[in-house]
Each structure stands twice: as C-alpha cells, then as structure tokens.
mmCIF file with all atom_site columns, C-alpha atoms in Angstrom:
data_model
loop_
_atom_site.group_PDB
_atom_site.id
_atom_site.type_symbol
_atom_site.label_atom_id
_atom_site.label_alt_id
_atom_site.label_comp_id
_atom_site.label_asym_id
_atom_site.label_entity_id
_atom_site.label_seq_id
_atom_site.pdbx_PDB_ins_code
_atom_site.Cartn_x
_atom_site.Cartn_y
_atom_site.Cartn_z
_atom_site.occupancy
_atom_site.B_iso_or_equiv
_atom_site.pdbx_formal_charge
_atom_site.auth_seq_id
_atom_site.auth_comp_id
_atom_site.auth_asym_id
_atom_site.auth_atom_id
_atom_site.pdbx_PDB_model_num
ATOM 1   C CA . MET A 1 1   ? 128.457 78.807  106.828 1.00 0.00 ? 4   MET A CA 1
ATOM 2   C CA . VAL A 1 2   ? 125.918 75.943  106.742 1.00 0.00 ? 5   VAL A CA 1
ATOM 3   C CA . VAL A 1 3   ? 127.190 72.374  107.028 1.00 0.00 ? 6   VAL A CA 1
ATOM 4   C CA . SER A 1 4   ? 124.921 69.672  105.695 1.00 0.00 ? 7   SER A CA 1
ATOM 5   C CA . LYS A 1 5   ? 123.924 66.770  107.919 1.00 0.00 ? 8   LYS A CA 1
ATOM 6   C CA . GLY A 1 6   ? 125.596 64.257  105.603 1.00 0.00 ? 9   GLY A CA 1
ATOM 7   C CA . LYS A 1 7   ? 128.952 66.033  105.717 1.00 0.00 ? 10  LYS A CA 1
ATOM 8   C CA . LEU A 1 8   ? 128.751 66.291  109.501 1.00 0.00 ? 11  LEU A CA 1
ATOM 9   C CA . LEU A 1 9   ? 128.082 62.563  109.847 1.00 0.00 ? 12  LEU A CA 1
ATOM 10  C CA . LEU A 1 10  ? 130.935 61.822  107.451 1.00 0.00 ? 13  LEU A CA 1
ATOM 11  C CA . ALA A 1 11  ? 133.363 63.926  109.511 1.00 0.00 ? 14  ALA A CA 1
ATOM 12  C CA . VAL A 1 12  ? 132.265 62.240  112.738 1.00 0.00 ? 15  VAL A CA 1
ATOM 13  C CA . GLY A 1 13  ? 132.640 58.807  111.152 1.00 0.00 ? 16  GLY A CA 1
ATOM 14  C CA . LEU A 1 14  ? 136.140 59.579  109.894 1.00 0.00 ? 17  LEU A CA 1
ATOM 15  C CA . SER A 1 15  ? 137.178 60.927  113.280 1.00 0.00 ? 18  SER A CA 1
ATOM 16  C CA . MET A 1 16  ? 135.904 57.802  115.035 1.00 0.00 ? 19  MET A CA 1
ATOM 17  C CA . LEU A 1 17  ? 137.815 55.659  112.548 1.00 0.00 ? 20  LEU A CA 1
ATOM 18  C CA . MET A 1 18  ? 141.014 57.595  113.241 1.00 0.00 ? 21  MET A CA 1
ATOM 19  C CA . ALA A 1 19  ? 140.467 57.242  116.966 1.00 0.00 ? 22  ALA A CA 1
ATOM 20  C CA . ALA A 1 20  ? 140.073 53.482  116.578 1.00 0.00 ? 23  ALA A CA 1
ATOM 21  C CA . CYS A 1 21  ? 143.294 53.272  114.569 1.00 0.00 ? 24  CYS A CA 1
ATOM 22  C CA . ALA A 1 22  ? 145.179 55.205  117.250 1.00 0.00 ? 25  ALA A CA 1
ATOM 23  C CA . GLN A 1 23  ? 144.356 52.877  120.147 1.00 0.00 ? 26  GLN A CA 1
ATOM 24  C CA . SER A 1 24  ? 147.036 51.799  122.575 1.00 0.00 ? 27  SER A CA 1
ATOM 25  C CA . PRO A 1 25  ? 149.170 48.875  121.440 1.00 0.00 ? 28  PRO A CA 1
ATOM 26  C CA . GLU A 1 26  ? 148.358 45.370  122.624 1.00 0.00 ? 29  GLU A CA 1
ATOM 27  C CA . ARG A 1 27  ? 150.373 42.226  123.026 1.00 0.00 ? 30  ARG A CA 1
ATOM 28  C CA . GLN A 1 28  ? 151.069 40.617  119.655 1.00 0.00 ? 31  GLN A CA 1
ATOM 29  C CA . ASP A 1 29  ? 151.864 37.032  118.776 1.00 0.00 ? 32  ASP A CA 1
ATOM 30  C CA . SER A 1 30  ? 154.729 38.132  116.531 1.00 0.00 ? 33  SER A CA 1
ATOM 31  C CA . TRP A 1 31  ? 156.669 39.197  119.650 1.00 0.00 ? 34  TRP A CA 1
ATOM 32  C CA . GLU A 1 32  ? 156.136 36.050  121.694 1.00 0.00 ? 35  GLU A CA 1
ATOM 33  C CA . SER A 1 33  ? 159.011 33.752  122.616 1.00 0.00 ? 36  SER A CA 1
ATOM 34  C CA . GLN A 1 34  ? 160.022 31.240  119.985 1.00 0.00 ? 37  GLN A CA 1
ATOM 35  C CA . MET A 1 35  ? 160.173 27.709  121.281 1.00 0.00 ? 38  MET A CA 1
ATOM 36  C CA . PRO A 1 36  ? 162.283 24.970  119.660 1.00 0.00 ? 39  PRO A CA 1
ATOM 37  C CA . GLY A 1 37  ? 160.622 22.179  117.762 1.00 0.00 ? 40  GLY A CA 1
ATOM 38  C CA . ARG A 1 38  ? 159.458 19.110  119.624 1.00 0.00 ? 41  ARG A CA 1
ATOM 39  C CA . GLU A 1 39  ? 162.258 16.647  120.069 1.00 0.00 ? 42  GLU A CA 1
ATOM 40  C CA . THR A 1 40  ? 161.874 12.980  119.307 1.00 0.00 ? 43  THR A CA 1
ATOM 41  C CA . THR A 1 41  ? 161.411 10.774  122.306 1.00 0.00 ? 44  THR A CA 1
ATOM 42  C CA . VAL A 1 42  ? 164.555 9.083   123.495 1.00 0.00 ? 45  VAL A CA 1
ATOM 43  C CA . SER A 1 43  ? 164.270 5.500   124.584 1.00 0.00 ? 46  SER A CA 1
ATOM 44  C CA . GLU A 1 44  ? 165.716 4.778   127.997 1.00 0.00 ? 47  GLU A CA 1
ATOM 45  C CA . ASN A 1 45  ? 168.127 1.942   128.610 1.00 0.00 ? 48  ASN A CA 1
ATOM 46  C CA . PRO A 1 46  ? 167.797 0.895   132.248 1.00 0.00 ? 49  PRO A CA 1
ATOM 47  C CA . GLY A 1 47  ? 170.960 -0.495  133.732 1.00 0.00 ? 50  GLY A CA 1
ATOM 48  C CA . SER A 1 48  ? 173.335 1.430   131.475 1.00 0.00 ? 51  SER A CA 1
ATOM 49  C CA . ILE A 1 49  ? 175.609 4.231   132.692 1.00 0.00 ? 52  ILE A CA 1
ATOM 50  C CA . TYR A 1 50  ? 175.102 6.239   129.494 1.00 0.00 ? 53  TYR A CA 1
ATOM 51  C CA . GLN A 1 51  ? 171.593 7.462   128.844 1.00 0.00 ? 54  GLN A CA 1
ATOM 52  C CA . ALA A 1 52  ? 170.896 9.070   125.453 1.00 0.00 ? 55  ALA A CA 1
ATOM 53  C CA . GLY A 1 53  ? 169.578 12.623  125.794 1.00 0.00 ? 56  GLY A CA 1
ATOM 54  C CA . TYR A 1 54  ? 171.020 13.161  129.255 1.00 0.00 ? 57  TYR A CA 1
ATOM 55  C CA . GLY A 1 55  ? 174.570 13.979  128.305 1.00 0.00 ? 58  GLY A CA 1
ATOM 56  C CA . MET A 1 56  ? 176.385 17.001  129.667 1.00 0.00 ? 59  MET A CA 1
ATOM 57  C CA . SER A 1 57  ? 179.358 18.718  128.068 1.00 0.00 ? 60  SER A CA 1
ATOM 58  C CA . LEU A 1 58  ? 182.086 19.746  130.482 1.00 0.00 ? 61  LEU A CA 1
ATOM 59  C CA . PHE A 1 59  ? 183.565 22.344  128.129 1.00 0.00 ? 62  PHE A CA 1
ATOM 60  C CA . LEU A 1 60  ? 180.451 23.921  126.599 1.00 0.00 ? 63  LEU A CA 1
ATOM 61  C CA . ASP A 1 61  ? 179.380 27.331  127.878 1.00 0.00 ? 64  ASP A CA 1
ATOM 62  C CA . ARG A 1 62  ? 175.781 28.414  128.220 1.00 0.00 ? 65  ARG A CA 1
ATOM 63  C CA . ARG A 1 63  ? 175.749 31.097  125.569 1.00 0.00 ? 66  ARG A CA 1
ATOM 64  C CA . ALA A 1 64  ? 172.737 31.150  123.274 1.00 0.00 ? 67  ALA A CA 1
ATOM 65  C CA . ARG A 1 65  ? 173.216 29.299  120.032 1.00 0.00 ? 68  ARG A CA 1
ATOM 66  C CA . GLN A 1 66  ? 169.916 27.675  119.038 1.00 0.00 ? 69  GLN A CA 1
ATOM 67  C CA . VAL A 1 67  ? 166.215 28.441  118.747 1.00 0.00 ? 70  VAL A CA 1
ATOM 68  C CA . GLY A 1 68  ? 164.608 28.960  122.134 1.00 0.00 ? 71  GLY A CA 1
ATOM 69  C CA . ASP A 1 69  ? 167.787 30.061  123.926 1.00 0.00 ? 72  ASP A CA 1
ATOM 70  C CA . VAL A 1 70  ? 167.650 33.367  125.751 1.00 0.00 ? 73  VAL A CA 1
ATOM 71  C CA . ILE A 1 71  ? 169.955 36.392  125.456 1.00 0.00 ? 74  ILE A CA 1
ATOM 72  C CA . THR A 1 72  ? 170.008 39.463  127.655 1.00 0.00 ? 75  THR A CA 1
ATOM 73  C CA . VAL A 1 73  ? 170.162 42.653  125.590 1.00 0.00 ? 76  VAL A CA 1
ATOM 74  C CA . ILE A 1 74  ? 171.685 45.590  127.458 1.00 0.00 ? 77  ILE A CA 1
ATOM 75  C CA . LEU A 1 75  ? 169.904 48.706  126.233 1.00 0.00 ? 78  LEU A CA 1
ATOM 76  C CA . SER A 1 76  ? 172.423 51.485  125.792 1.00 0.00 ? 79  SER A CA 1
ATOM 77  C CA . GLU A 1 77  ? 170.970 53.774  123.162 1.00 0.00 ? 80  GLU A CA 1
ATOM 78  C CA . LYS A 1 78  ? 171.906 57.438  122.957 1.00 0.00 ? 81  LYS A CA 1
ATOM 79  C CA . THR A 1 79  ? 171.640 59.671  119.927 1.00 0.00 ? 82  THR A CA 1
ATOM 80  C CA . ASP A 1 80  ? 172.440 63.338  119.547 1.00 0.00 ? 83  ASP A CA 1
ATOM 81  C CA . ALA A 1 81  ? 171.829 65.179  116.310 1.00 0.00 ? 84  ALA A CA 1
ATOM 82  C CA . SER A 1 82  ? 172.037 68.853  115.448 1.00 0.00 ? 85  SER A CA 1
ATOM 83  C CA . LYS A 1 83  ? 171.852 70.812  112.258 1.00 0.00 ? 86  LYS A CA 1
ATOM 84  C CA . SER A 1 84  ? 172.082 74.475  111.400 1.00 0.00 ? 87  SER A CA 1
ATOM 85  C CA . SER A 1 85  ? 172.011 76.351  108.147 1.00 0.00 ? 88  SER A CA 1
ATOM 86  C CA . ASN A 1 86  ? 172.386 79.947  107.048 1.00 0.00 ? 89  ASN A CA 1
ATOM 87  C CA . THR A 1 87  ? 171.719 81.103  103.514 1.00 0.00 ? 90  THR A CA 1
ATOM 88  C CA . ALA A 1 88  ? 172.015 84.603  102.085 1.00 0.00 ? 91  ALA A CA 1
ATOM 89  C CA . THR A 1 89  ? 171.628 85.615  98.454  1.00 0.00 ? 92  THR A CA 1
ATOM 90  C CA . ALA A 1 90  ? 171.527 88.968  96.671  1.00 0.00 ? 93  ALA A CA 1
ATOM 91  C CA . LYS A 1 91  ? 170.912 89.867  93.060  1.00 0.00 ? 94  LYS A CA 1
ATOM 92  C CA . GLU A 1 92  ? 170.760 93.249  91.336  1.00 0.00 ? 95  GLU A CA 1
ATOM 93  C CA . SER A 1 93  ? 169.928 93.857  87.697  1.00 0.00 ? 96  SER A CA 1
ATOM 94  C CA . ASN A 1 94  ? 169.765 97.084  85.643  1.00 0.00 ? 97  ASN A CA 1
ATOM 95  C CA . ILE A 1 95  ? 168.568 97.415  82.062  1.00 0.00 ? 98  ILE A CA 1
ATOM 96  C CA . SER A 1 96  ? 168.568 100.718 80.157  1.00 0.00 ? 99  SER A CA 1
ATOM 97  C CA . VAL A 1 97  ? 167.556 101.523 76.570  1.00 0.00 ? 100 VAL A CA 1
ATOM 98  C CA . PRO A 1 98  ? 169.196 104.440 74.759  1.00 0.00 ? 101 PRO A CA 1
ATOM 99  C CA . THR A 1 99  ? 167.093 107.510 74.110  1.00 0.00 ? 102 THR A CA 1
ATOM 100 C CA . VAL A 1 100 ? 164.906 107.151 71.038  1.00 0.00 ? 103 VAL A CA 1
ATOM 101 C CA . THR A 1 101 ? 165.783 109.588 68.254  1.00 0.00 ? 104 THR A CA 1
ATOM 102 C CA . LEU A 1 102 ? 163.464 110.966 65.622  1.00 0.00 ? 105 LEU A CA 1
ATOM 103 C CA . LEU A 1 103 ? 164.955 112.498 62.478  1.00 0.00 ? 106 LEU A CA 1
ATOM 104 C CA . GLY A 1 104 ? 168.326 112.431 64.174  1.00 0.00 ? 107 GLY A CA 1
ATOM 105 C CA . ARG A 1 105 ? 167.163 114.270 67.231  1.00 0.00 ? 108 ARG A CA 1
ATOM 106 C CA . GLY A 1 106 ? 165.925 113.021 70.578  1.00 0.00 ? 109 GLY A CA 1
ATOM 107 C CA . VAL A 1 107 ? 162.294 113.396 71.460  1.00 0.00 ? 110 VAL A CA 1
ATOM 108 C CA . THR A 1 108 ? 162.034 115.825 74.351  1.00 0.00 ? 111 THR A CA 1
ATOM 109 C CA . ASP A 1 109 ? 159.486 117.869 76.229  1.00 0.00 ? 112 ASP A CA 1
ATOM 110 C CA . ASN A 1 110 ? 160.924 121.208 77.264  1.00 0.00 ? 113 ASN A CA 1
ATOM 111 C CA . GLY A 1 111 ? 164.346 119.687 76.935  1.00 0.00 ? 114 GLY A CA 1
ATOM 112 C CA . VAL A 1 112 ? 163.524 116.557 78.964  1.00 0.00 ? 115 VAL A CA 1
ATOM 113 C CA . PRO A 1 113 ? 163.716 113.233 77.079  1.00 0.00 ? 116 PRO A CA 1
ATOM 114 C CA . ILE A 1 114 ? 160.344 111.518 77.128  1.00 0.00 ? 117 ILE A CA 1
ATOM 115 C CA . LEU A 1 115 ? 161.096 108.217 75.347  1.00 0.00 ? 118 LEU A CA 1
ATOM 116 C CA . THR A 1 116 ? 163.761 106.788 77.621  1.00 0.00 ? 119 THR A CA 1
ATOM 117 C CA . THR A 1 117 ? 163.359 103.261 79.037  1.00 0.00 ? 120 THR A CA 1
ATOM 118 C CA . GLY A 1 118 ? 165.032 101.637 82.041  1.00 0.00 ? 121 GLY A CA 1
ATOM 119 C CA . VAL A 1 119 ? 164.371 98.594  84.225  1.00 0.00 ? 122 VAL A CA 1
ATOM 120 C CA . SER A 1 120 ? 166.027 97.782  87.539  1.00 0.00 ? 123 SER A CA 1
ATOM 121 C CA . SER A 1 121 ? 165.641 94.815  89.849  1.00 0.00 ? 124 SER A CA 1
ATOM 122 C CA . ASP A 1 122 ? 166.988 94.185  93.341  1.00 0.00 ? 125 ASP A CA 1
ATOM 123 C CA . GLN A 1 123 ? 166.460 90.894  95.166  1.00 0.00 ? 126 GLN A CA 1
ATOM 124 C CA . ASP A 1 124 ? 167.633 89.872  98.626  1.00 0.00 ? 127 ASP A CA 1
ATOM 125 C CA . PHE A 1 125 ? 167.107 86.635  100.566 1.00 0.00 ? 128 PHE A CA 1
ATOM 126 C CA . ASN A 1 126 ? 168.300 85.713  104.030 1.00 0.00 ? 129 ASN A CA 1
ATOM 127 C CA . GLY A 1 127 ? 167.297 82.430  105.690 1.00 0.00 ? 130 GLY A CA 1
ATOM 128 C CA . GLN A 1 128 ? 168.379 80.675  108.867 1.00 0.00 ? 131 GLN A CA 1
ATOM 129 C CA . GLY A 1 129 ? 167.447 77.317  110.367 1.00 0.00 ? 132 GLY A CA 1
ATOM 130 C CA . ALA A 1 130 ? 168.493 75.175  113.315 1.00 0.00 ? 133 ALA A CA 1
ATOM 131 C CA . SER A 1 131 ? 167.408 71.767  114.591 1.00 0.00 ? 134 SER A CA 1
ATOM 132 C CA . SER A 1 132 ? 168.578 69.536  117.443 1.00 0.00 ? 135 SER A CA 1
ATOM 133 C CA . GLN A 1 133 ? 167.385 66.228  118.887 1.00 0.00 ? 136 GLN A CA 1
ATOM 134 C CA . SER A 1 134 ? 168.587 64.001  121.718 1.00 0.00 ? 137 SER A CA 1
ATOM 135 C CA . ASN A 1 135 ? 167.338 60.549  122.761 1.00 0.00 ? 138 ASN A CA 1
ATOM 136 C CA . SER A 1 136 ? 168.452 58.158  125.495 1.00 0.00 ? 139 SER A CA 1
ATOM 137 C CA . LEU A 1 137 ? 167.297 54.657  126.478 1.00 0.00 ? 140 LEU A CA 1
ATOM 138 C CA . THR A 1 138 ? 168.964 52.470  129.092 1.00 0.00 ? 141 THR A CA 1
ATOM 139 C CA . GLY A 1 139 ? 167.967 49.208  130.717 1.00 0.00 ? 142 GLY A CA 1
ATOM 140 C CA . SER A 1 140 ? 167.919 45.540  129.843 1.00 0.00 ? 143 SER A CA 1
ATOM 141 C CA . ILE A 1 141 ? 165.558 42.999  128.297 1.00 0.00 ? 144 ILE A CA 1
ATOM 142 C CA . THR A 1 142 ? 165.911 39.244  127.860 1.00 0.00 ? 145 THR A CA 1
ATOM 143 C CA . VAL A 1 143 ? 164.863 37.924  124.461 1.00 0.00 ? 146 VAL A CA 1
ATOM 144 C CA . THR A 1 144 ? 164.784 34.521  122.793 1.00 0.00 ? 147 THR A CA 1
ATOM 145 C CA . VAL A 1 145 ? 166.401 33.217  119.640 1.00 0.00 ? 148 VAL A CA 1
ATOM 146 C CA . SER A 1 146 ? 163.712 32.826  116.982 1.00 0.00 ? 149 SER A CA 1
ATOM 147 C CA . GLU A 1 147 ? 165.898 31.678  114.090 1.00 0.00 ? 150 GLU A CA 1
ATOM 148 C CA . VAL A 1 148 ? 169.454 30.590  113.367 1.00 0.00 ? 151 VAL A CA 1
ATOM 149 C CA . LEU A 1 149 ? 170.617 32.002  110.030 1.00 0.00 ? 152 LEU A CA 1
ATOM 150 C CA . ARG A 1 150 ? 172.797 30.108  107.588 1.00 0.00 ? 153 ARG A CA 1
ATOM 151 C CA . ASN A 1 151 ? 175.894 32.090  108.535 1.00 0.00 ? 154 ASN A CA 1
ATOM 152 C CA . GLY A 1 152 ? 175.417 31.301  112.219 1.00 0.00 ? 155 GLY A CA 1
ATOM 153 C CA . SER A 1 153 ? 173.933 34.640  113.249 1.00 0.00 ? 156 SER A CA 1
ATOM 154 C CA . LEU A 1 154 ? 170.950 34.589  115.580 1.00 0.00 ? 157 LEU A CA 1
ATOM 155 C CA . ARG A 1 155 ? 167.674 36.343  114.949 1.00 0.00 ? 158 ARG A CA 1
ATOM 156 C CA . VAL A 1 156 ? 166.257 37.411  118.299 1.00 0.00 ? 159 VAL A CA 1
ATOM 157 C CA . ARG A 1 157 ? 163.017 38.979  119.436 1.00 0.00 ? 160 ARG A CA 1
ATOM 158 C CA . GLY A 1 158 ? 161.155 39.619  122.645 1.00 0.00 ? 161 GLY A CA 1
ATOM 159 C CA . GLU A 1 159 ? 159.147 42.023  124.741 1.00 0.00 ? 162 GLU A CA 1
ATOM 160 C CA . LYS A 1 160 ? 158.818 42.969  128.398 1.00 0.00 ? 163 LYS A CA 1
ATOM 161 C CA . TRP A 1 161 ? 155.661 44.388  129.963 1.00 0.00 ? 164 TRP A CA 1
ATOM 162 C CA . VAL A 1 162 ? 155.619 46.190  133.282 1.00 0.00 ? 165 VAL A CA 1
ATOM 163 C CA . THR A 1 163 ? 152.243 46.835  134.908 1.00 0.00 ? 166 THR A CA 1
ATOM 164 C CA . ILE A 1 164 ? 152.023 49.940  137.070 1.00 0.00 ? 167 ILE A CA 1
ATOM 165 C CA . ASN A 1 165 ? 149.037 51.230  139.029 1.00 0.00 ? 168 ASN A CA 1
ATOM 166 C CA . GLN A 1 166 ? 148.309 53.789  136.292 1.00 0.00 ? 169 GLN A CA 1
ATOM 167 C CA . GLY A 1 167 ? 148.876 51.616  133.239 1.00 0.00 ? 170 GLY A CA 1
ATOM 168 C CA . ASP A 1 168 ? 151.304 49.330  131.422 1.00 0.00 ? 171 ASP A CA 1
ATOM 169 C CA . GLU A 1 169 ? 154.703 50.013  129.907 1.00 0.00 ? 172 GLU A CA 1
ATOM 170 C CA . PHE A 1 170 ? 156.481 47.735  127.488 1.00 0.00 ? 173 PHE A CA 1
ATOM 171 C CA . ILE A 1 171 ? 159.750 47.358  125.616 1.00 0.00 ? 174 ILE A CA 1
ATOM 172 C CA . ARG A 1 172 ? 160.035 45.428  122.355 1.00 0.00 ? 175 ARG A CA 1
ATOM 173 C CA . ILE A 1 173 ? 163.179 44.569  120.475 1.00 0.00 ? 176 ILE A CA 1
ATOM 174 C CA . LYS A 1 174 ? 164.097 42.402  117.515 1.00 0.00 ? 177 LYS A CA 1
ATOM 175 C CA . GLY A 1 175 ? 167.219 42.107  115.392 1.00 0.00 ? 178 GLY A CA 1
ATOM 176 C CA . ILE A 1 176 ? 170.210 39.940  114.495 1.00 0.00 ? 179 ILE A CA 1
ATOM 177 C CA . VAL A 1 177 ? 173.063 39.067  116.858 1.00 0.00 ? 180 VAL A CA 1
ATOM 178 C CA . ARG A 1 178 ? 176.440 37.572  116.020 1.00 0.00 ? 181 ARG A CA 1
ATOM 179 C CA . PRO A 1 179 ? 177.531 34.741  118.344 1.00 0.00 ? 182 PRO A CA 1
ATOM 180 C CA . GLU A 1 180 ? 180.958 36.422  118.639 1.00 0.00 ? 183 GLU A CA 1
ATOM 181 C CA . ASP A 1 181 ? 179.349 39.503  120.196 1.00 0.00 ? 184 ASP A CA 1
ATOM 182 C CA . ILE A 1 182 ? 177.708 37.557  123.012 1.00 0.00 ? 185 ILE A CA 1
ATOM 183 C CA . ALA A 1 183 ? 179.614 38.046  126.272 1.00 0.00 ? 186 ALA A CA 1
ATOM 184 C CA . ALA A 1 184 ? 180.458 35.316  128.776 1.00 0.00 ? 187 ALA A CA 1
ATOM 185 C CA . ASP A 1 185 ? 177.392 36.215  130.856 1.00 0.00 ? 188 ASP A CA 1
ATOM 186 C CA . ASN A 1 186 ? 175.167 35.625  127.800 1.00 0.00 ? 189 ASN A CA 1
ATOM 187 C CA . SER A 1 187 ? 174.518 39.333  127.219 1.00 0.00 ? 190 SER A CA 1
ATOM 188 C CA . VAL A 1 188 ? 174.984 41.628  124.253 1.00 0.00 ? 191 VAL A CA 1
ATOM 189 C CA . PRO A 1 189 ? 174.792 45.451  124.054 1.00 0.00 ? 192 PRO A CA 1
ATOM 190 C CA . SER A 1 190 ? 171.981 46.850  121.956 1.00 0.00 ? 193 SER A CA 1
ATOM 191 C CA . PHE A 1 191 ? 174.341 48.778  119.676 1.00 0.00 ? 194 PHE A CA 1
ATOM 192 C CA . LYS A 1 192 ? 175.691 45.427  118.433 1.00 0.00 ? 195 LYS A CA 1
ATOM 193 C CA . VAL A 1 193 ? 172.238 44.201  117.372 1.00 0.00 ? 196 VAL A CA 1
ATOM 194 C CA . ALA A 1 194 ? 171.926 44.452  113.599 1.00 0.00 ? 197 ALA A CA 1
ATOM 195 C CA . ASP A 1 195 ? 168.688 45.638  111.992 1.00 0.00 ? 198 ASP A CA 1
ATOM 196 C CA . ALA A 1 196 ? 167.461 46.452  115.490 1.00 0.00 ? 199 ALA A CA 1
ATOM 197 C CA . ARG A 1 197 ? 163.902 47.610  116.019 1.00 0.00 ? 200 ARG A CA 1
ATOM 198 C CA . ILE A 1 198 ? 163.393 48.918  119.536 1.00 0.00 ? 201 ILE A CA 1
ATOM 199 C CA . THR A 1 199 ? 160.013 50.134  120.757 1.00 0.00 ? 202 THR A CA 1
ATOM 200 C CA . TYR A 1 200 ? 159.279 51.718  124.124 1.00 0.00 ? 203 TYR A CA 1
ATOM 201 C CA . SER A 1 201 ? 155.713 52.760  124.775 1.00 0.00 ? 204 SER A CA 1
ATOM 202 C CA . GLY A 1 202 ? 152.816 52.304  127.155 1.00 0.00 ? 205 GLY A CA 1
ATOM 203 C CA . LYS A 1 203 ? 149.084 52.233  127.639 1.00 0.00 ? 206 LYS A CA 1
ATOM 204 C CA . GLY A 1 204 ? 146.764 53.375  130.360 1.00 0.00 ? 207 GLY A CA 1
ATOM 205 C CA . ALA A 1 205 ? 145.793 56.604  132.072 1.00 0.00 ? 208 ALA A CA 1
ATOM 206 C CA . LEU A 1 206 ? 149.227 58.255  131.809 1.00 0.00 ? 209 LEU A CA 1
ATOM 207 C CA . ALA A 1 207 ? 149.630 57.339  128.135 1.00 0.00 ? 210 ALA A CA 1
ATOM 208 C CA . ASP A 1 208 ? 146.123 58.606  127.343 1.00 0.00 ? 211 ASP A CA 1
ATOM 209 C CA . ALA A 1 209 ? 146.833 61.901  129.108 1.00 0.00 ? 212 ALA A CA 1
ATOM 210 C CA . ASN A 1 210 ? 149.869 62.458  126.866 1.00 0.00 ? 213 ASN A CA 1
ATOM 211 C CA . SER A 1 211 ? 148.051 61.664  123.608 1.00 0.00 ? 214 SER A CA 1
ATOM 212 C CA . MET A 1 212 ? 146.039 64.035  121.439 1.00 0.00 ? 215 MET A CA 1
ATOM 213 C CA . GLY A 1 213 ? 142.266 63.702  121.409 1.00 0.00 ? 216 GLY A CA 1
ATOM 214 C CA . TRP A 1 214 ? 140.373 62.339  118.428 1.00 0.00 ? 217 TRP A CA 1
ATOM 215 C CA . LEU A 1 215 ? 139.107 65.772  117.371 1.00 0.00 ? 218 LEU A CA 1
ATOM 216 C CA . GLY A 1 216 ? 142.623 67.211  117.434 1.00 0.00 ? 219 GLY A CA 1
ATOM 217 C CA . ARG A 1 217 ? 143.893 64.272  115.368 1.00 0.00 ? 220 ARG A CA 1
ATOM 218 C CA . LEU A 1 218 ? 141.101 64.936  112.880 1.00 0.00 ? 221 LEU A CA 1
ATOM 219 C CA . PHE A 1 219 ? 142.240 68.515  112.287 1.00 0.00 ? 222 PHE A CA 1
ATOM 220 C CA . GLN A 1 220 ? 145.898 67.402  112.099 1.00 0.00 ? 223 GLN A CA 1
ATOM 221 C CA . SER A 1 221 ? 145.221 64.661  109.543 1.00 0.00 ? 224 SER A CA 1
ATOM 222 C CA . VAL A 1 222 ? 145.575 64.906  105.764 1.00 0.00 ? 225 VAL A CA 1
ATOM 223 C CA . LEU A 1 223 ? 141.791 64.788  105.514 1.00 0.00 ? 226 LEU A CA 1
ATOM 224 C CA . SER A 1 224 ? 141.431 68.176  107.153 1.00 0.00 ? 227 SER A CA 1
ATOM 225 C CA . PRO A 1 225 ? 140.797 71.027  104.674 1.00 0.00 ? 228 PRO A CA 1
ATOM 226 C CA . PHE A 1 226 ? 142.254 73.629  107.061 1.00 0.00 ? 229 PHE A CA 1
#
C-alpha cells in the first residue's frame, strides 16, 4: 500500500492539531474570584461618635450574602450506578404447500412425490450485558459569590490549585446556593449546590503519563478510517 506524501502530511497535521487541542488545562479568568463593585467614598466627620461606613451590627452573622463573600463548599460526592440486562428470543416458522396434482393424481417418481414444497425457519437470540460505575470525591474548597439572583440565591464559583513536585492539581466548582442551606460556620455541602459543575484534574508529569499519546488519539478519533 503506497501512501502519497500529501496524505501523509495531512495526517501529521491533523494529529498535531488534535494534540494541541488536548493540552493540559490552564487557569481561566472565568473561574477567578468575583469582587464587589467599588463603593462610593464616605466622607468622614471628625469629632462625631458615629462614622458612616464604619458601623457594626451586633446581631448579624457572617454568612455569605453578597457579591465577593466567601463560602466553603464541603465536597461529599459519591455515585454508584449499575445496570444489567438479559434478553432471550426464539422464533420458529414452518410453511408447507400441498402436493401438486396433475389430472387428479399427484406427480411422483417411483412413488415419491416430486412437486412438494416446504419452508422452515428457526431463529434464536440470547444477549447479556452488565455495567457498573463508582465515583467518590471528598474535600473542601472555598469559593466566592459572583452574583445574587433575584430570588436571593447565590451564584458561586471558584477554583483551588495545589502545586506538587510532579505537577499541579486543581478543583473547580460553580453552581447556585440557597442562603438557607448555608450552615452557621459559613459552609454548605456540595450535594446542596444546584446546577453544580465540579472539575478535578491536573497537569504535569503524572497527568501526562496517564494520558494517551497524540498518535493513539489520532487512531481513536472520528477521522480515523480504521
């Protein structure tokens, strides 16, 4: 089999493009902490006991409630799924045509009918399948409030990067939290975060060792003819 030079260059170019698209994730601005808007300057009034902007509520807790506040999300994710199926079918069909007669007598050869017709069919199918999957993620991550919705719910987002001698690991999470679900210590379990998107991944030598090479990804892609 002879491969032209143009086709070979095209395959190499596509593989390099796939390798570039599969690079390790980087820090993104969309996951950075959301800071509240700049507040207007408050004029000081020397000599007065009350100073605007320096008030303190004696009955207000420190739970997050506005943009820029932080919430600790306790990661407690565990999923177990299993599925099994068993299918068996059988079908049998028989069709027979009466012996053909000629001038009122059957057509035979030495007494054996020669114009008889019959069709039979027998089909059997037996299939089995089983699948199971289990995932677990525990830990904690502190995120910031990026938006306060009209109903009072808080949209939160954040990421945490941990640098190890062989690479970086990170956790990203975003979702919506109800103020009623926030505990007294300003924490909320991850299973109470609505529309949650949790990502745990890494980059570096260990992550590269566990990833498929660019040539293997080429043969596993939809562009591969094999």
